[in-house]
Amino acid sequence: MSTLHADTFSRVTTPDDVSSETIANYQRDGFAHVPGIISKAEAARFHAAAVGVAGRMKARAEEGTAYRKALAQFVNVWREDEAIRELTLHPNVAAVAEKLAGVPLRLWHDQILIKDPHNNAATEFHQDQPYWPHDHSLQPLSAWIALLDVPVERGCMSFIPGSHRRTDLQATDLTNARGLFDKCPELQWEPRVTVPLRAGDCTFHHARCAHMATPNNTDEPRVAHVVIYMDAATIFNGKPHLVTGPLSLQPGHVLEGELFPSAAEMMNMAAAR
Ligand code: SIN
Ligand code: NI
């Protein structure tokens, strides 16, 4: 009898697979683990594309972003690379995101996040939303998609369940292990959940859910693709940010238009390809 590798049977999670229990758990905890948001074959293809993008855009990762000590960050890659555009617009990802959030969403931006082999640096605990120039965004969330297997040793994510209810915290230093806990000491005593991912798996996290990623202690770069959504009604509040900086927006402006398609528009763009 031949033995089939388990991956032969791996299937993609569709929006119909997202149960009301999963949605309720996401709303309670601020994160959800969704295995197989894309197939293994897609993960392998998008991994190759992301590595190619990183090679071409290396200089851009050196730009002064908050992340740069812990990882290389490439933002709005969907605007520049056909394969990554396909991943960012992936209908499964947008539809699952909207089911979990429970409100209409639009794209804030995407990003490829690469931790070099033996990078020796965690992405320390933080919330995402305090970095963003957003008002009126109550259900923003990120889909963090593993493009290769990401065990704990390669830099997977950990979350503090329920911490998305802390909407009062300011931005913290991603390279300072004490940053978030100095601002909010009680959070350091909360349980943490660490979620290793197989290639093609995903975690969704609310932008106020405190999270970190371990260092990469393996010989392979850790490659993740993140699609970030905000409420469709999100308003620009004037805070400096690398995505909105070149746009000369006035505070009070709804973040809509070509750069910020709604989830429905993203699905239409994917279908029209
Ligand atoms: C990481 O991938 O290392 C961090 C991602 C995040 O902070 O959202
Ligand atoms: Ni983050």
mmCIF file of C-alpha atoms and ligand atoms in Angstrom:
data_model
loop_
_atom_site.group_PDB
_atom_site.id
_atom_site.type_symbol
_atom_site.label_atom_id
_atom_site.label_comp_id
_atom_site.label_asym_id
_atom_site.label_seq_id
_atom_site.Cartn_x
_atom_site.Cartn_y
_atom_site.Cartn_z
ATOM 1 C CA MET A 1 0.000 0.000 0.000
ATOM 2 C CA SER A 2 1.418 3.396 -0.863
ATOM 3 C CA THR A 3 1.560 6.014 1.849
ATOM 4 C CA LEU A 4 0.250 9.406 0.859
ATOM 5 C CA HIS A 5 1.760 12.465 2.414
ATOM 6 C CA ALA A 6 -0.766 14.248 4.647
ATOM 7 C CA ASP A 7 -0.517 17.321 2.411
ATOM 8 C CA THR A 8 -2.234 15.369 -0.359
ATOM 9 C CA PHE A 9 -5.416 15.739 1.640
ATOM 10 C CA SER A 10 -4.953 19.311 2.748
ATOM 11 C CA ARG A 11 -7.875 21.439 1.707
ATOM 12 C CA VAL A 12 -8.487 25.112 1.518
ATOM 13 C CA THR A 13 -10.741 26.757 4.103
ATOM 14 C CA THR A 14 -13.553 28.613 2.357
ATOM 15 C CA PRO A 15 -15.698 31.361 3.885
ATOM 16 C CA ASP A 16 -18.512 28.781 4.260
ATOM 17 C CA ASP A 17 -16.259 26.808 6.615
ATOM 18 C CA VAL A 18 -16.068 29.742 9.024
ATOM 19 C CA SER A 19 -18.609 28.782 11.678
ATOM 20 C CA SER A 20 -20.496 31.100 14.000
ATOM 21 C CA GLU A 21 -18.368 29.605 16.788
ATOM 22 C CA THR A 22 -15.153 30.684 15.001
ATOM 23 C CA ILE A 23 -16.587 34.187 14.560
ATOM 24 C CA ALA A 24 -17.649 34.368 18.225
ATOM 25 C CA ASN A 25 -14.196 33.167 19.340
ATOM 26 C CA TYR A 26 -12.532 35.774 17.113
ATOM 27 C CA GLN A 27 -14.723 38.525 18.564
ATOM 28 C CA ARG A 28 -13.907 37.317 22.109
ATOM 29 C CA ASP A 29 -10.149 36.723 21.658
ATOM 30 C CA GLY A 30 -9.172 39.176 18.918
ATOM 31 C CA PHE A 31 -7.522 36.517 16.755
ATOM 32 C CA ALA A 32 -8.377 33.345 14.828
ATOM 33 C CA HIS A 33 -6.285 30.527 13.366
ATOM 34 C CA VAL A 34 -7.487 29.569 9.883
ATOM 35 C CA PRO A 35 -5.619 26.593 8.390
ATOM 36 C CA GLY A 36 -5.341 26.470 4.604
ATOM 37 C CA ILE A 37 -6.551 29.952 3.660
ATOM 38 C CA ILE A 38 -4.649 29.211 0.451
ATOM 39 C CA SER A 39 -3.499 25.839 -0.910
ATOM 40 C CA LYS A 40 0.014 24.445 -0.472
ATOM 41 C CA ALA A 41 0.592 24.900 -4.216
ATOM 42 C CA GLU A 42 -0.444 28.555 -4.005
ATOM 43 C CA ALA A 43 1.785 29.067 -0.953
ATOM 44 C CA ALA A 44 4.779 27.679 -2.876
ATOM 45 C CA ARG A 45 4.055 29.930 -5.886
ATOM 46 C CA PHE A 46 3.533 33.052 -3.767
ATOM 47 C CA HIS A 47 6.624 32.230 -1.698
ATOM 48 C CA ALA A 48 8.736 32.298 -4.865
ATOM 49 C CA ALA A 49 7.078 35.588 -5.898
ATOM 50 C CA ALA A 50 7.677 37.174 -2.470
ATOM 51 C CA VAL A 51 11.342 36.172 -2.454
ATOM 52 C CA GLY A 52 11.667 37.702 -5.939
ATOM 53 C CA VAL A 53 10.004 40.932 -4.794
ATOM 54 C CA ALA A 54 12.315 41.131 -1.771
ATOM 55 C CA GLY A 55 15.359 40.814 -4.033
ATOM 56 C CA ARG A 56 14.105 43.572 -6.339
ATOM 57 C CA MET A 57 12.960 45.942 -3.597
ATOM 58 C CA LYS A 58 15.724 45.435 -1.063
ATOM 59 C CA ALA A 59 16.544 49.145 -0.938
ATOM 60 C CA ARG A 60 12.968 49.973 0.014
ATOM 61 C CA ALA A 61 13.134 47.755 3.084
ATOM 62 C CA GLU A 62 15.970 49.912 4.371
ATOM 63 C CA GLU A 63 13.598 52.889 4.520
ATOM 64 C CA GLY A 64 12.943 54.047 8.045
ATOM 65 C CA THR A 65 10.012 51.945 9.159
ATOM 66 C CA ALA A 66 9.339 51.016 12.749
ATOM 67 C CA TYR A 67 9.878 47.392 11.876
ATOM 68 C CA ARG A 68 13.328 47.537 10.351
ATOM 69 C CA LYS A 69 15.391 46.010 13.176
ATOM 70 C CA ALA A 70 13.179 42.941 13.528
ATOM 71 C CA LEU A 71 12.391 42.308 9.866
ATOM 72 C CA ALA A 72 12.314 43.595 6.302
ATOM 73 C CA GLN A 73 8.957 45.140 5.356
ATOM 74 C CA PHE A 74 7.728 45.659 1.778
ATOM 75 C CA VAL A 75 4.497 47.661 1.640
ATOM 76 C CA ASN A 76 1.770 47.811 -1.043
ATOM 77 C CA VAL A 77 3.405 45.130 -3.133
ATOM 78 C CA TRP A 78 0.034 44.348 -4.754
ATOM 79 C CA ARG A 79 0.514 47.538 -6.765
ATOM 80 C CA GLU A 80 3.790 46.295 -8.240
ATOM 81 C CA ASP A 81 3.799 42.525 -8.621
ATOM 82 C CA GLU A 82 1.148 40.485 -10.472
ATOM 83 C CA ALA A 83 1.489 37.326 -8.376
ATOM 84 C CA ILE A 84 1.359 39.191 -5.072
ATOM 85 C CA ARG A 85 -1.630 41.170 -6.387
ATOM 86 C CA GLU A 86 -3.381 37.819 -6.883
ATOM 87 C CA LEU A 87 -2.609 36.881 -3.271
ATOM 88 C CA THR A 88 -3.675 40.222 -1.783
ATOM 89 C CA LEU A 89 -6.933 40.115 -3.754
ATOM 90 C CA HIS A 90 -7.494 36.428 -2.947
ATOM 91 C CA PRO A 91 -11.285 36.144 -2.556
ATOM 92 C CA ASN A 92 -10.981 33.633 0.279
ATOM 93 C CA VAL A 93 -8.896 35.986 2.369
ATOM 94 C CA ALA A 94 -11.167 39.022 1.951
ATOM 95 C CA ALA A 95 -14.368 37.014 2.479
ATOM 96 C CA VAL A 96 -13.094 35.326 5.659
ATOM 97 C CA ALA A 97 -11.843 38.701 6.947
ATOM 98 C CA GLU A 98 -15.306 40.261 6.473
ATOM 99 C CA LYS A 99 -17.018 37.317 8.161
ATOM 100 C CA LEU A 100 -14.775 37.627 11.205
ATOM 101 C CA ALA A 101 -14.977 41.428 11.391
ATOM 102 C CA GLY A 102 -18.749 41.469 10.856
ATOM 103 C CA VAL A 103 -18.597 44.853 9.096
ATOM 104 C CA PRO A 104 -17.774 45.988 5.535
ATOM 105 C CA LEU A 105 -14.018 46.344 5.113
ATOM 106 C CA ARG A 106 -11.551 47.915 2.739
ATOM 107 C CA LEU A 107 -7.869 47.345 2.125
ATOM 108 C CA TRP A 108 -5.495 49.465 4.199
ATOM 109 C CA HIS A 109 -2.321 47.991 2.690
ATOM 110 C CA ASP A 110 -0.502 44.721 2.192
ATOM 111 C CA GLN A 111 3.034 43.878 3.245
ATOM 112 C CA ILE A 112 5.582 41.138 2.822
ATOM 113 C CA LEU A 113 7.449 40.595 6.091
ATOM 114 C CA ILE A 114 10.739 38.712 5.958
ATOM 115 C CA LYS A 115 12.840 37.708 8.928
ATOM 116 C CA ASP A 116 16.336 36.757 7.832
ATOM 117 C CA PRO A 117 17.836 33.441 8.976
ATOM 118 C CA HIS A 118 19.207 33.687 12.535
ATOM 119 C CA ASN A 119 18.019 37.326 12.748
ATOM 120 C CA ASN A 120 18.245 37.263 16.525
ATOM 121 C CA ALA A 121 15.352 39.689 16.981
ATOM 122 C CA ALA A 122 11.756 39.186 18.004
ATOM 123 C CA THR A 123 9.028 41.514 16.811
ATOM 124 C CA GLU A 124 8.071 42.521 20.332
ATOM 125 C CA PHE A 125 4.549 42.789 21.724
ATOM 126 C CA HIS A 126 2.535 45.657 20.272
ATOM 127 C CA GLN A 127 -0.873 46.622 18.933
ATOM 128 C CA ASP A 128 -1.022 47.674 15.269
ATOM 129 C CA GLN A 129 -3.749 50.308 15.267
ATOM 130 C CA PRO A 130 -1.855 53.002 17.244
ATOM 131 C CA TYR A 131 0.594 53.329 14.291
ATOM 132 C CA TRP A 132 -2.158 54.078 11.811
ATOM 133 C CA PRO A 133 -3.734 57.425 10.850
ATOM 134 C CA HIS A 134 -7.259 56.089 11.330
ATOM 135 C CA ASP A 135 -10.441 57.247 13.031
ATOM 136 C CA HIS A 136 -13.774 55.425 12.977
ATOM 137 C CA SER A 137 -12.157 52.018 12.444
ATOM 138 C CA LEU A 138 -13.497 49.619 15.061
ATOM 139 C CA GLN A 139 -12.871 46.244 13.404
ATOM 140 C CA PRO A 140 -9.522 46.527 11.578
ATOM 141 C CA LEU A 141 -7.726 43.218 11.129
ATOM 142 C CA SER A 142 -4.746 41.596 9.464
ATOM 143 C CA ALA A 143 -4.516 38.286 7.640
ATOM 144 C CA TRP A 144 -0.989 36.985 8.345
ATOM 145 C CA ILE A 145 -0.367 34.242 5.771
ATOM 146 C CA ALA A 146 2.566 31.829 6.110
ATOM 147 C CA LEU A 147 4.170 31.241 2.698
ATOM 148 C CA LEU A 148 6.312 28.424 4.089
ATOM 149 C CA ASP A 149 6.095 26.401 7.294
ATOM 150 C CA VAL A 150 6.567 28.795 10.214
ATOM 151 C CA PRO A 151 7.214 26.875 13.439
ATOM 152 C CA VAL A 152 7.997 28.767 16.647
ATOM 153 C CA GLU A 153 11.713 28.616 15.772
ATOM 154 C CA ARG A 154 11.142 30.494 12.478
ATOM 155 C CA GLY A 155 9.176 33.445 13.862
ATOM 156 C CA CYS A 156 5.508 32.628 14.290
ATOM 157 C CA MET A 157 3.051 34.893 16.081
ATOM 158 C CA SER A 158 1.777 34.894 19.687
ATOM 159 C CA PHE A 159 -1.328 36.744 20.837
ATOM 160 C CA ILE A 160 -2.784 37.978 24.132
ATOM 161 C CA PRO A 161 -6.455 36.962 23.942
ATOM 162 C CA GLY A 162 -8.889 39.763 24.756
ATOM 163 C CA SER A 163 -6.271 42.527 24.545
ATOM 164 C CA HIS A 164 -8.093 44.060 21.544
ATOM 165 C CA ARG A 165 -10.469 45.604 24.064
ATOM 166 C CA ARG A 166 -7.670 47.924 25.209
ATOM 167 C CA THR A 167 -8.365 50.817 22.868
ATOM 168 C CA ASP A 168 -6.578 53.402 25.017
ATOM 169 C CA LEU A 169 -2.928 52.475 24.350
ATOM 170 C CA GLN A 170 -0.392 54.474 22.339
ATOM 171 C CA ALA A 171 2.154 53.058 19.871
ATOM 172 C CA THR A 172 5.085 51.142 21.387
ATOM 173 C CA ASP A 173 8.603 50.299 20.206
ATOM 174 C CA LEU A 174 8.534 46.982 18.326
ATOM 175 C CA THR A 175 12.130 46.254 19.288
ATOM 176 C CA ASN A 176 11.626 46.802 23.034
ATOM 177 C CA ALA A 177 10.395 43.718 24.900
ATOM 178 C CA ARG A 178 9.070 45.980 27.682
ATOM 179 C CA GLY A 179 7.485 48.573 25.373
ATOM 180 C CA LEU A 180 3.843 47.473 25.581
ATOM 181 C CA PHE A 181 4.080 46.227 29.164
ATOM 182 C CA ASP A 182 5.550 49.487 30.443
ATOM 183 C CA LYS A 183 2.457 51.201 29.017
ATOM 184 C CA CYS A 184 0.064 48.518 30.254
ATOM 185 C CA PRO A 185 1.650 46.419 33.077
ATOM 186 C CA GLU A 186 -1.413 44.230 33.656
ATOM 187 C CA LEU A 187 -1.145 42.747 30.140
ATOM 188 C CA GLN A 188 2.124 40.969 31.010
ATOM 189 C CA TRP A 189 0.193 38.628 33.349
ATOM 190 C CA GLU A 190 -2.345 37.596 30.741
ATOM 191 C CA PRO A 191 -2.012 34.162 29.070
ATOM 192 C CA ARG A 192 -0.417 34.164 25.602
ATOM 193 C CA VAL A 193 -1.277 31.889 22.701
ATOM 194 C CA THR A 194 1.474 30.932 20.239
ATOM 195 C CA VAL A 195 0.347 29.748 16.796
ATOM 196 C CA PRO A 196 2.857 27.903 14.579
ATOM 197 C CA LEU A 197 1.593 27.774 10.993
ATOM 198 C CA ARG A 198 2.042 25.400 8.078
ATOM 199 C CA ALA A 199 2.546 26.873 4.603
ATOM 200 C CA GLY A 200 -0.783 28.313 3.417
ATOM 201 C CA ASP A 201 -2.191 28.710 6.944
ATOM 202 C CA CYS A 202 -3.211 32.061 8.316
ATOM 203 C CA THR A 203 -3.950 33.907 11.498
ATOM 204 C CA PHE A 204 -6.312 36.849 11.496
ATOM 205 C CA HIS A 205 -5.764 39.378 14.266
ATOM 206 C CA HIS A 206 -7.677 42.479 15.289
ATOM 207 C CA ALA A 207 -5.391 45.532 15.056
ATOM 208 C CA ARG A 208 -5.767 46.112 18.805
ATOM 209 C CA CYS A 209 -4.938 42.508 19.736
ATOM 210 C CA ALA A 210 -1.447 42.535 21.289
ATOM 211 C CA HIS A 211 0.904 40.263 19.364
ATOM 212 C CA MET A 212 4.574 39.465 18.851
ATOM 213 C CA ALA A 213 6.647 37.163 16.624
ATOM 214 C CA THR A 214 9.608 35.088 17.754
ATOM 215 C CA PRO A 215 13.073 35.498 16.166
ATOM 216 C CA ASN A 216 14.013 33.333 13.205
ATOM 217 C CA ASN A 217 16.539 30.776 14.452
ATOM 218 C CA THR A 218 16.416 28.622 11.312
ATOM 219 C CA ASP A 219 18.510 28.599 8.121
ATOM 220 C CA GLU A 220 15.552 29.680 5.916
ATOM 221 C CA PRO A 221 14.134 33.213 5.681
ATOM 222 C CA ARG A 222 10.685 33.505 7.286
ATOM 223 C CA VAL A 223 8.365 34.843 4.627
ATOM 224 C CA ALA A 224 4.855 36.024 5.530
ATOM 225 C CA HIS A 225 2.356 38.007 3.494
ATOM 226 C CA VAL A 226 -0.019 40.236 5.434
ATOM 227 C CA VAL A 227 -3.236 41.715 4.059
ATOM 228 C CA ILE A 228 -4.509 44.499 6.296
ATOM 229 C CA TYR A 229 -8.128 45.633 6.285
ATOM 230 C CA MET A 230 -9.851 48.572 7.964
ATOM 231 C CA ASP A 231 -13.529 49.421 8.373
ATOM 232 C CA ALA A 232 -14.933 50.674 5.061
ATOM 233 C CA ALA A 233 -15.854 53.968 6.802
ATOM 234 C CA THR A 234 -12.351 54.687 8.136
ATOM 235 C CA ILE A 235 -11.389 58.377 8.192
ATOM 236 C CA PHE A 236 -7.855 59.757 7.775
ATOM 237 C CA ASN A 237 -6.854 61.624 10.949
ATOM 238 C CA GLY A 238 -3.662 63.300 9.704
ATOM 239 C CA LYS A 239 -1.117 61.212 11.660
ATOM 240 C CA PRO A 240 2.051 60.663 9.570
ATOM 241 C CA HIS A 241 2.254 57.253 7.849
ATOM 242 C CA LEU A 242 4.263 55.948 4.900
ATOM 243 C CA VAL A 243 1.140 54.858 2.977
ATOM 244 C CA THR A 244 -0.774 58.140 3.255
ATOM 245 C CA GLY A 245 2.263 60.467 3.298
ATOM 246 C CA PRO A 246 2.549 60.874 -0.513
ATOM 247 C CA LEU A 247 -1.223 61.378 -0.942
ATOM 248 C CA SER A 248 -1.558 64.890 0.548
ATOM 249 C CA LEU A 249 -4.867 64.013 2.191
ATOM 250 C CA GLN A 250 -6.801 66.380 4.408
ATOM 251 C CA PRO A 251 -7.742 65.056 7.850
ATOM 252 C CA GLY A 252 -11.386 64.025 7.857
ATOM 253 C CA HIS A 253 -11.167 62.429 4.400
ATOM 254 C CA VAL A 254 -12.648 58.873 4.083
ATOM 255 C CA LEU A 255 -9.840 56.516 3.050
ATOM 256 C CA GLU A 256 -11.345 55.290 -0.207
ATOM 257 C CA GLY A 257 -10.351 55.170 -3.883
ATOM 258 C CA GLU A 258 -7.919 53.155 -5.953
ATOM 259 C CA LEU A 259 -5.416 52.496 -3.170
ATOM 260 C CA PHE A 260 -8.053 51.441 -0.657
ATOM 261 C CA PRO A 261 -10.571 49.183 -2.454
ATOM 262 C CA SER A 262 -13.482 47.749 -0.487
ATOM 263 C CA ALA A 263 -13.494 43.982 0.126
ATOM 264 C CA ALA A 264 -16.307 43.717 -2.446
ATOM 265 C CA GLU A 265 -14.197 45.649 -4.998
ATOM 266 C CA MET A 266 -11.217 43.402 -4.203
ATOM 267 C CA MET A 267 -13.306 40.314 -4.931
ATOM 268 C CA ASN A 268 -14.544 41.864 -8.183
ATOM 269 C CA MET A 269 -10.968 42.701 -9.217
ATOM 270 C CA ALA A 270 -9.944 39.096 -8.465
ATOM 271 C CA ALA A 271 -12.852 37.732 -10.520
ATOM 272 C CA ALA A 272 -12.003 40.033 -13.461
ATOM 273 C CA ARG A 273 -8.424 38.780 -13.720
HETATM 274 C C1 SIN B 1 6.016 39.765 12.263
HETATM 275 O O1 SIN B 1 5.623 39.174 11.271
HETATM 276 O O2 SIN B 1 7.144 39.549 12.733
HETATM 277 C C2 SIN B 1 5.147 40.766 12.941
HETATM 278 C C3 SIN B 1 3.850 40.985 12.257
HETATM 279 C C4 SIN B 1 2.974 41.988 12.948
HETATM 280 O O3 SIN B 1 3.416 42.657 13.845
HETATM 281 O O4 SIN B 1 1.800 42.145 12.580
HETATM 282 NI NI NI B 2 1.840 43.971 14.285
#
